[in-house]
Coordinates of C-alpha atoms and ligand atoms in Angstrom, one line a residue:
M4 CA 62.4 117.5 50.2
S5 CA 60.1 114.6 50.9
N6 CA 60.9 111.0 50.6
G7 CA 59.8 108.9 48.0
T8 CA 58.6 105.3 48.2
S9 CA 60.4 102.1 47.1
T10 CA 58.9 99.4 45.0
S11 CA 59.0 95.9 46.0
D12 CA 59.4 94.7 42.3
E13 CA 62.8 96.0 41.7
S14 CA 64.6 93.1 40.1
R15 CA 67.7 94.3 38.1
D16 CA 69.2 95.7 41.4
L17 CA 70.9 93.0 43.5
E18 CA 71.7 95.3 46.5
S19 CA 70.4 94.2 49.6
A20 CA 69.1 97.4 51.3
S21 CA 66.5 96.6 54.1
S22 CA 62.8 97.3 52.9
D23 CA 62.2 99.7 55.7
G24 CA 65.1 102.0 54.7
Q25 CA 67.2 101.1 57.9
D26 CA 70.6 99.4 57.5
D27 CA 71.2 96.6 59.8
R28 CA 73.5 98.2 62.1
S29 CA 70.9 100.9 63.0
R30 CA 68.6 97.9 63.9
V31 CA 71.2 96.5 66.1
Q32 CA 71.4 99.7 67.9
T33 CA 67.6 99.9 68.7
S34 CA 67.5 96.4 70.5
E35 CA 66.4 97.0 74.0
P36 CA 68.1 95.2 76.6
K37 CA 65.7 92.9 78.6
G38 CA 66.1 90.5 81.2
G39 CA 68.6 90.2 84.2
P40 CA 72.4 91.2 84.0
D41 CA 75.0 88.8 82.4
E42 CA 78.1 87.6 84.0
N43 CA 79.8 91.2 83.6
G44 CA 76.7 92.8 85.1
K45 CA 75.6 94.1 81.7
P46 CA 72.0 93.6 80.9
P47 CA 71.3 90.8 78.3
S48 CA 68.7 91.0 75.8
S49 CA 66.5 88.4 74.1
D50 CA 65.5 88.2 70.4
G51 CA 61.9 87.3 71.3
D52 CA 62.2 83.5 71.3
G53 CA 64.0 83.6 74.5
T54 CA 67.6 83.3 73.0
Q55 CA 69.9 85.6 75.1
F56 CA 72.5 87.8 73.4
K57 CA 74.8 90.6 74.9
V58 CA 74.1 94.1 73.8
D59 CA 78.1 94.6 73.4
D60 CA 78.5 91.5 71.2
P61 CA 81.9 92.1 69.6
L62 CA 80.5 90.8 66.4
F63 CA 78.5 94.0 65.9
S64 CA 79.6 97.6 66.1
Q65 CA 77.6 100.0 68.5
R66 CA 78.7 103.1 66.5
K67 CA 76.3 105.0 64.4
G68 CA 76.6 104.1 60.8
I69 CA 77.4 106.2 57.8
F70 CA 73.7 105.9 56.5
Q71 CA 70.7 107.6 57.6
N72 CA 68.3 106.0 55.1
K73 CA 70.3 103.6 52.7
E74 CA 67.3 102.8 50.9
M75 CA 67.5 106.2 49.1
V76 CA 70.6 105.2 47.4
R77 CA 69.2 101.9 46.2
V78 CA 69.0 101.9 42.3
G79 CA 65.4 100.8 42.3
W80 CA 64.2 103.5 44.8
V81 CA 61.6 105.8 43.4
P82 CA 62.0 109.3 44.9
D83 CA 59.4 112.2 44.6
G84 CA 59.6 114.4 41.7
D85 CA 61.6 117.2 43.6
R86 CA 64.5 114.8 43.5
I87 CA 64.2 114.0 39.7
V88 CA 66.8 115.9 37.6
G89 CA 66.4 117.3 34.2
R90 CA 63.6 114.9 33.0
D91 CA 60.4 117.4 33.1
G92 CA 60.0 117.0 29.3
Y93 CA 59.9 113.4 29.2
I94 CA 57.8 113.4 32.4
S95 CA 55.2 115.5 30.7
T96 CA 55.0 113.6 27.6
I97 CA 54.6 110.2 29.4
S98 CA 52.0 111.6 31.6
S99 CA 50.0 112.9 28.6
C100 CA 50.3 109.4 27.1
L101 CA 48.9 107.9 30.3
N102 CA 46.4 110.5 31.1
D103 CA 43.3 108.7 29.8
A104 CA 43.9 106.0 32.1
V105 CA 43.0 108.3 34.9
Y106 CA 39.5 108.3 33.7
G107 CA 39.4 104.5 32.8
G108 CA 40.2 105.3 29.2
A109 CA 43.0 103.8 26.9
P110 CA 46.4 104.9 27.6
N111 CA 48.8 105.3 24.8
H112 CA 51.6 102.9 24.4
I113 CA 55.3 104.2 24.9
S114 CA 58.5 103.1 23.7
I115 CA 61.6 104.4 25.5
T116 CA 65.2 103.9 24.3
G117 CA 68.3 105.3 25.7
K118 CA 71.5 104.5 27.2
T119 CA 72.0 102.6 30.7
G120 CA 71.3 104.9 33.6
T121 CA 69.6 107.7 31.7
G122 CA 66.4 107.4 34.2
K123 CA 64.1 105.4 31.6
S124 CA 63.0 103.0 34.6
L125 CA 62.8 105.8 37.0
V126 CA 60.6 108.1 35.1
S127 CA 58.2 105.4 33.8
R128 CA 57.6 104.2 37.2
Y129 CA 57.3 107.5 38.8
V130 CA 54.8 108.8 36.2
T131 CA 53.0 105.5 36.4
R132 CA 52.6 105.9 40.3
R133 CA 51.5 109.5 39.9
A134 CA 48.8 108.2 37.3
V135 CA 47.5 105.6 39.7
N136 CA 47.3 108.2 42.5
A137 CA 45.4 110.4 40.5
S138 CA 42.7 108.1 39.2
V139 CA 39.2 109.5 39.6
E140 CA 36.8 108.1 41.9
D141 CA 35.7 104.5 41.3
I142 CA 38.4 104.0 38.4
R143 CA 40.8 101.1 39.0
I144 CA 44.3 101.4 37.4
G145 CA 46.3 98.2 37.6
H146 CA 49.9 98.7 37.4
T147 CA 52.9 96.4 37.0
Y148 CA 56.6 96.4 36.4
L149 CA 58.5 93.7 34.8
D150 CA 62.1 93.2 34.0
C151 CA 62.2 91.0 30.9
S152 CA 65.7 89.9 31.6
K153 CA 64.0 87.9 34.4
S154 CA 60.9 86.9 32.8
S155 CA 61.7 86.5 29.1
T156 CA 59.4 83.9 27.8
E157 CA 55.7 84.5 26.9
V158 CA 54.4 82.4 29.6
Q159 CA 56.6 84.1 32.2
V160 CA 55.5 87.5 31.2
I161 CA 51.9 86.6 31.3
S162 CA 52.1 84.9 34.6
T163 CA 54.2 87.5 36.3
I164 CA 51.9 90.3 35.2
G165 CA 49.0 88.1 36.2
Q166 CA 50.4 87.5 39.7
Q167 CA 51.4 91.1 40.3
L168 CA 48.0 92.3 39.4
N169 CA 46.1 89.5 41.2
D170 CA 46.4 91.1 44.5
E171 CA 42.9 90.3 45.9
D172 CA 40.6 87.5 45.4
I173 CA 39.2 87.8 41.7
Y174 CA 36.5 85.0 40.8
D175 CA 36.0 83.5 37.4
E176 CA 32.5 82.8 36.0
D177 CA 32.1 79.6 38.0
E178 CA 32.8 81.7 41.3
D179 CA 36.2 80.2 41.6
I180 CA 39.3 82.2 42.6
V181 CA 41.5 82.8 39.7
K182 CA 44.9 81.5 40.2
M183 CA 48.0 82.3 38.3
P184 CA 50.7 79.5 38.7
D185 CA 54.2 79.9 37.3
T186 CA 53.9 76.9 35.1
G187 CA 51.8 73.9 34.3
L188 CA 49.1 75.3 32.2
P189 CA 48.8 75.6 28.4
K190 CA 49.5 78.9 27.0
D191 CA 45.9 79.9 26.1
K192 CA 44.9 79.2 29.7
F193 CA 47.6 81.4 31.1
Y194 CA 46.3 84.1 28.8
K195 CA 42.4 83.3 29.7
R196 CA 43.4 83.9 33.3
L197 CA 45.3 87.0 32.7
W198 CA 42.1 88.5 30.8
Q199 CA 40.0 87.5 33.6
I200 CA 42.4 89.3 36.2
L201 CA 42.6 92.3 34.0
D202 CA 38.9 92.5 33.5
H203 CA 39.0 93.7 37.4
Y204 CA 40.7 96.9 36.2
D205 CA 39.3 99.6 34.0
S206 CA 42.9 100.3 32.7
A207 CA 46.4 98.8 33.5
I208 CA 49.6 100.2 32.9
I209 CA 52.5 97.5 32.1
I210 CA 56.1 98.5 32.2
L211 CA 58.2 95.9 30.2
D212 CA 61.9 96.9 31.1
E213 CA 64.7 95.4 29.0
V214 CA 61.9 94.4 26.5
D215 CA 64.6 93.7 24.0
L216 CA 65.4 90.5 26.0
L217 CA 62.0 89.0 25.2
K218 CA 62.2 85.6 23.6
S219 CA 59.4 86.6 21.2
D220 CA 57.7 89.7 20.7
H221 CA 54.3 88.0 20.3
V222 CA 53.2 88.9 23.8
L223 CA 53.4 92.6 22.8
M224 CA 51.0 92.0 20.2
S225 CA 48.6 90.1 22.3
L226 CA 48.6 92.6 25.1
A227 CA 48.2 95.5 22.7
K228 CA 45.1 93.9 20.6
A229 CA 43.6 92.6 23.8
V230 CA 40.7 95.0 23.9
E231 CA 40.2 95.2 20.2
S232 CA 40.2 91.2 20.1
N233 CA 37.5 91.3 23.0
D234 CA 39.8 89.3 25.3
T235 CA 39.4 91.9 28.1
S236 CA 37.5 95.1 28.7
C237 CA 40.7 96.5 30.5
Q238 CA 42.4 99.5 28.6
I239 CA 45.9 98.4 28.5
G240 CA 49.0 100.9 28.1
I241 CA 52.3 99.4 27.5
I242 CA 55.6 101.4 28.4
A243 CA 58.3 99.2 26.7
I244 CA 61.9 100.1 27.6
S245 CA 65.1 99.0 25.9
N246 CA 68.8 100.1 25.7
Q247 CA 68.7 99.0 22.0
I248 CA 67.9 102.1 20.0
N249 CA 66.8 100.1 16.9
F250 CA 64.7 97.6 18.9
F251 CA 61.4 98.9 17.8
D252 CA 62.1 99.3 14.2
E253 CA 63.1 95.6 14.3
L254 CA 59.9 94.1 15.7
N255 CA 57.8 91.7 13.6
P256 CA 55.5 93.8 11.2
R257 CA 52.5 92.3 12.8
T258 CA 53.4 93.5 16.2
K259 CA 54.5 96.9 15.0
S260 CA 51.2 97.4 13.3
A261 CA 49.2 96.5 16.7
F262 CA 51.9 98.1 19.0
Q263 CA 51.7 101.7 17.9
T264 CA 53.9 104.0 20.3
Q265 CA 54.8 107.3 21.3
E266 CA 58.7 106.9 20.8
L267 CA 61.0 108.6 23.3
N268 CA 64.8 108.5 23.4
F269 CA 66.4 109.5 26.6
D270 CA 69.6 111.7 26.7
P271 CA 72.7 111.0 28.8
Y272 CA 73.3 113.3 31.5
N273 CA 76.2 115.5 31.9
A274 CA 78.5 115.8 34.9
N275 CA 76.6 118.6 36.6
Q276 CA 73.3 116.8 36.2
I277 CA 74.8 113.6 37.7
Q278 CA 76.1 115.7 40.6
E279 CA 72.6 117.2 41.3
I280 CA 71.1 113.7 41.1
L281 CA 73.5 112.8 43.9
R282 CA 72.8 115.9 45.8
G283 CA 69.2 115.2 45.8
R284 CA 70.1 111.9 47.7
D285 CA 72.7 113.1 50.1
D286 CA 70.2 112.9 53.1
A287 CA 70.6 109.0 52.6
F288 CA 73.9 109.9 54.7
R289 CA 73.9 111.1 58.1
D290 CA 74.6 114.9 58.6
G291 CA 78.2 115.8 57.8
V292 CA 79.8 112.4 56.9
L293 CA 80.2 113.2 53.3
T294 CA 83.4 115.1 52.6
D295 CA 83.3 117.7 49.6
D296 CA 85.1 115.5 47.1
V297 CA 82.8 112.6 47.1
I298 CA 79.9 113.9 44.9
P299 CA 82.1 115.6 42.2
L300 CA 84.3 112.3 42.0
A301 CA 81.5 110.0 41.7
A302 CA 80.0 112.2 39.2
A303 CA 83.1 112.5 37.1
F304 CA 83.6 108.7 37.1
S305 CA 80.0 108.2 35.9
A306 CA 80.3 111.1 33.3
Q307 CA 83.2 109.1 31.8
E308 CA 80.7 106.5 31.0
H309 CA 78.4 108.7 29.0
G310 CA 76.6 110.2 32.0
D311 CA 75.4 106.9 33.9
A312 CA 73.1 107.9 36.8
R313 CA 72.9 104.2 37.7
K314 CA 76.7 103.7 38.0
A315 CA 76.7 107.2 40.1
M316 CA 74.2 105.7 42.4
R317 CA 76.2 102.6 42.8
L318 CA 79.4 104.4 43.3
F319 CA 77.7 106.7 45.9
R320 CA 76.2 103.7 47.9
T321 CA 79.3 101.6 47.7
A322 CA 81.5 104.3 48.9
G323 CA 79.4 104.7 51.9
E324 CA 79.4 101.0 52.5
L325 CA 83.0 100.7 52.2
A326 CA 83.5 103.7 54.7
D327 CA 81.0 102.1 57.0
R328 CA 82.7 98.7 56.8
E329 CA 86.3 100.2 57.9
G330 CA 84.5 102.0 60.7
S331 CA 85.3 105.5 59.1
D332 CA 83.3 108.6 60.4
V333 CA 83.3 110.1 57.0
V334 CA 83.0 109.1 53.2
G335 CA 86.0 110.4 51.2
E336 CA 87.7 110.6 48.0
D337 CA 89.6 107.3 48.7
H338 CA 86.2 105.5 49.4
V339 CA 84.9 106.6 45.8
R340 CA 88.0 105.4 44.2
S341 CA 87.8 102.0 46.1
A342 CA 84.1 101.7 45.2
Q343 CA 85.0 102.5 41.3
D344 CA 87.6 99.5 41.6
T345 CA 85.2 97.4 43.5
L346 CA 82.3 98.0 40.9
E347 CA 84.7 97.6 37.9
K348 CA 85.7 94.3 39.1
D349 CA 82.2 93.1 39.8
R350 CA 81.1 94.2 36.4
F351 CA 84.2 92.4 34.6
R352 CA 83.7 89.5 36.8
D353 CA 79.9 89.3 35.4
F354 CA 81.2 89.6 31.9
L355 CA 83.8 86.9 32.1
Q356 CA 81.6 84.4 34.1
G357 CA 80.6 81.6 31.8
T358 CA 82.8 82.8 29.0
P359 CA 85.3 80.3 27.5
T360 CA 88.9 80.3 28.6
Q361 CA 90.0 81.7 25.3
M362 CA 88.2 84.9 26.1
K363 CA 90.2 85.2 29.3
A364 CA 93.4 84.4 27.5
A365 CA 92.4 87.2 24.9
C366 CA 91.8 89.7 27.9
L367 CA 95.0 88.8 29.5
S368 CA 96.9 89.5 26.2
I369 CA 95.3 92.9 25.6
S370 CA 96.1 93.7 29.5
A371 CA 99.6 92.5 29.3
K372 CA 100.0 94.8 26.2
S373 CA 98.5 97.8 27.8
L374 CA 100.4 97.5 30.7
C375 CA 103.7 97.2 29.1
S376 CA 103.4 99.5 26.0
R377 CA 103.1 103.3 26.0
D378 CA 100.9 102.8 22.8
D379 CA 97.3 102.6 23.7
Y380 CA 96.1 101.1 20.6
V381 CA 97.4 97.5 19.5
I382 CA 96.8 96.0 16.1
T383 CA 95.1 92.6 15.9
G384 CA 98.3 90.7 14.9
E385 CA 100.4 91.8 17.7
L386 CA 97.5 91.0 20.1
Y387 CA 97.2 87.5 18.6
D388 CA 101.0 86.9 19.2
A389 CA 100.7 88.0 22.9
Y390 CA 97.6 85.6 23.1
Q391 CA 99.6 82.6 21.4
Q392 CA 102.4 83.0 23.9
I393 CA 100.0 82.9 26.8
T394 CA 98.1 80.0 25.7
N395 CA 101.5 78.0 24.9
A396 CA 102.9 79.0 28.6
I397 CA 99.8 77.4 30.2
D398 CA 99.7 74.5 27.9
M399 CA 96.2 75.6 26.6
D400 CA 94.7 75.0 23.0
T401 CA 95.3 77.9 20.7
I402 CA 92.5 79.0 18.4
G403 CA 93.2 80.5 14.8
I404 CA 93.3 84.0 14.0
R405 CA 89.8 84.1 12.6
R406 CA 88.1 82.9 15.8
F407 CA 90.4 85.2 17.8
R408 CA 88.9 88.2 15.8
D409 CA 85.5 86.9 16.7
I410 CA 86.4 87.1 20.2
L411 CA 87.7 90.7 19.9
D412 CA 84.5 91.7 18.2
E413 CA 82.7 90.1 21.2
M414 CA 84.9 92.2 23.7
Q415 CA 84.1 95.3 21.6
L416 CA 80.5 94.8 21.8
S417 CA 80.7 94.3 25.5
Q418 CA 82.6 97.6 25.7
V419 CA 85.8 95.7 27.1
I420 CA 87.8 97.1 24.2
E421 CA 87.4 99.8 21.7
T422 CA 88.3 99.1 18.1
K423 CA 89.3 101.4 15.2
E424 CA 90.7 101.0 11.8
V425 CA 94.3 102.3 11.3
N426 CA 96.2 102.9 8.1
M427 CA 99.9 101.8 8.5
G428 CA 101.2 103.7 5.6
K429 CA 102.6 102.8 2.3
G430 CA 102.4 99.0 1.9
G431 CA 101.5 98.6 5.5
G432 CA 97.6 98.1 4.7
R433 CA 94.8 98.8 7.1
H434 CA 94.4 97.1 10.4
N435 CA 92.0 96.9 13.1
S436 CA 93.6 98.4 16.3
H437 CA 92.2 97.9 19.9
R438 CA 92.4 99.9 23.2
L439 CA 91.4 98.5 26.5
L440 CA 88.5 100.4 28.0
H441 CA 89.5 99.2 31.7
N442 CA 92.2 99.3 34.0
P443 CA 94.5 96.4 33.0
E444 CA 95.3 95.7 36.7
T445 CA 91.6 95.0 37.4
I446 CA 91.3 92.7 34.6
L447 CA 94.4 90.7 35.6
D448 CA 93.0 90.3 39.0
I449 CA 89.7 88.9 37.7
V450 CA 91.3 86.7 35.1
M451 CA 93.8 85.2 37.7
E452 CA 91.0 84.1 39.9
D453 CA 90.8 81.2 37.3
T454 CA 93.2 78.8 38.5
R455 CA 94.4 77.8 34.9
F456 CA 95.9 81.2 34.8
R457 CA 97.4 81.0 38.1
E458 CA 100.9 80.1 36.9
I459 CA 101.2 83.4 34.9
S460 CA 102.3 85.8 37.5
K461 CA 101.7 89.5 37.4
S462 CA 105.4 90.2 36.9
S463 CA 105.9 87.5 34.3
L464 CA 103.4 89.2 32.1
K465 CA 105.8 91.6 30.6
R466 CA 107.5 88.7 28.4
F467 CA 104.1 88.1 26.5
A468 CA 103.6 91.7 25.7
Ligands
ATP12 N1 66.8 112.3 36.4 C1 67.0 111.6 37.7 N2 66.9 112.2 38.7 C2 67.3 111.5 40.0 N3 67.8 110.3 39.9 C3 67.8 109.6 38.8 C4 67.6 110.4 37.5 N4 67.9 109.3 36.5 C5 68.4 108.3 37.1 N5 68.3 108.4 38.3 C6 68.8 107.4 39.4 O1 69.7 106.6 38.6 C7 69.6 105.2 38.7 C8 69.5 104.6 37.5 O2 68.2 105.1 36.8 P1 67.2 104.1 35.9 O3 67.3 102.7 36.4 O4 66.0 104.7 35.8 O5 68.0 104.1 34.5 P2 67.7 103.5 33.4 O6 67.7 104.3 32.1 O7 66.4 102.5 33.2 O8 68.9 102.4 33.2 P3 68.8 100.7 32.4 O9 68.9 101.1 31.0 O10 70.3 100.4 32.8 O11 68.0 100.0 33.1 C9 68.4 105.0 39.6 O12 68.7 105.0 41.0 C10 67.7 106.3 39.6 O13 66.9 106.7 40.7

């Protein structure tokens, strides 16, 4: 199998792999000792500016790490086609939509929906890269990838696309170099500069990931109509990606009429496909370090969440990092379980960050219930009782049942809980009943990080349930 390339513009992935694909430990190992011996007779090294350091510095391990090429298990790494599993049909449809760009013609716009971790970004970036490489002589294809969760206003989108495409000196009609700042210009000037930059290309493929997070869809219309409006001669093809299945139906009608797309919906993976995806990256690890259980277990955890390859890749990488950190020579089942726990905590911490204290108290109440009761589902009234006891115990304001229901709705939307309606039988009526989708211990650990909840110990929770 051949290695793919990484793209520098990966923005959603916060993991810190080094850009050359080597982890930091292997770089320490390759430092060549220079200069005279130290007080123990060992040769000292220099970091190039004359600072001396010892090769056997106890801060750093001299052992070989778990990874051979950690970059390959970074979520944003774009592999070659032989490592892409089960996406041939989508690859073929997207490539036919982009085909005209290869000759400098107009690519078709594409809208892609699908659950998280179904390969939408990967396949879009992979096919775009193939199209750019396949362009016929003298045809220039510009390509950009933009994460709209980071660039969500119209100006941010325009300036980011302009900056990414402005990779060499482009001159305007007055022979001045076109510069694309982040801010400080009226909107029409941003657009003018973008059109000048785009004129430099025959066609451009613009990937807008998380497009539902755009503050306004006007920018989609402007880009889609740019040639028709004589703003630029560059033929633009937009690949717009969203997790929200209805996003494209809900566009403003004017945008929808300008932005006609080939629609694709990516299916989730099954556990076997996830295993295959991970096996396609096992050479990220050194030979023989992965025990047999690692890939099936990581795939099973990810398959529980609709077959999310993003989660699988994170588990795979984090398990390796944990093994590396504890100085283990192998990655085992325990590392995958700990990775699952770490990632779940991170995810829950992200969710709770910035939410009101009331949300934390509500989370605590359902965690207490699910720790102490054999019944998976708890009706709203019982949860509210537990919540009230908790807020009273720590002398916190208590919200009314209506607002509490809103909080439960929010928890359901964020997939912290699952809610169903239950019929309590004759005279009992119908009630909403809720089930925690996470490990209650994990949630307790995170909620307890907030000092206001510290006085409630884990052991005392039972009395609230
Ligand atoms: N078919 C596949 N073959 C190999 N690797 C894959 C495949 N699908 C996804 N991956 C890997 O899984 C991870 C997540 O994929 P990707 O980011 O493309 O998903 P996504 O659908 O765009 O997710 P999100 O909606 O969360 O952005 C990446 O590391 C990607 O390389």
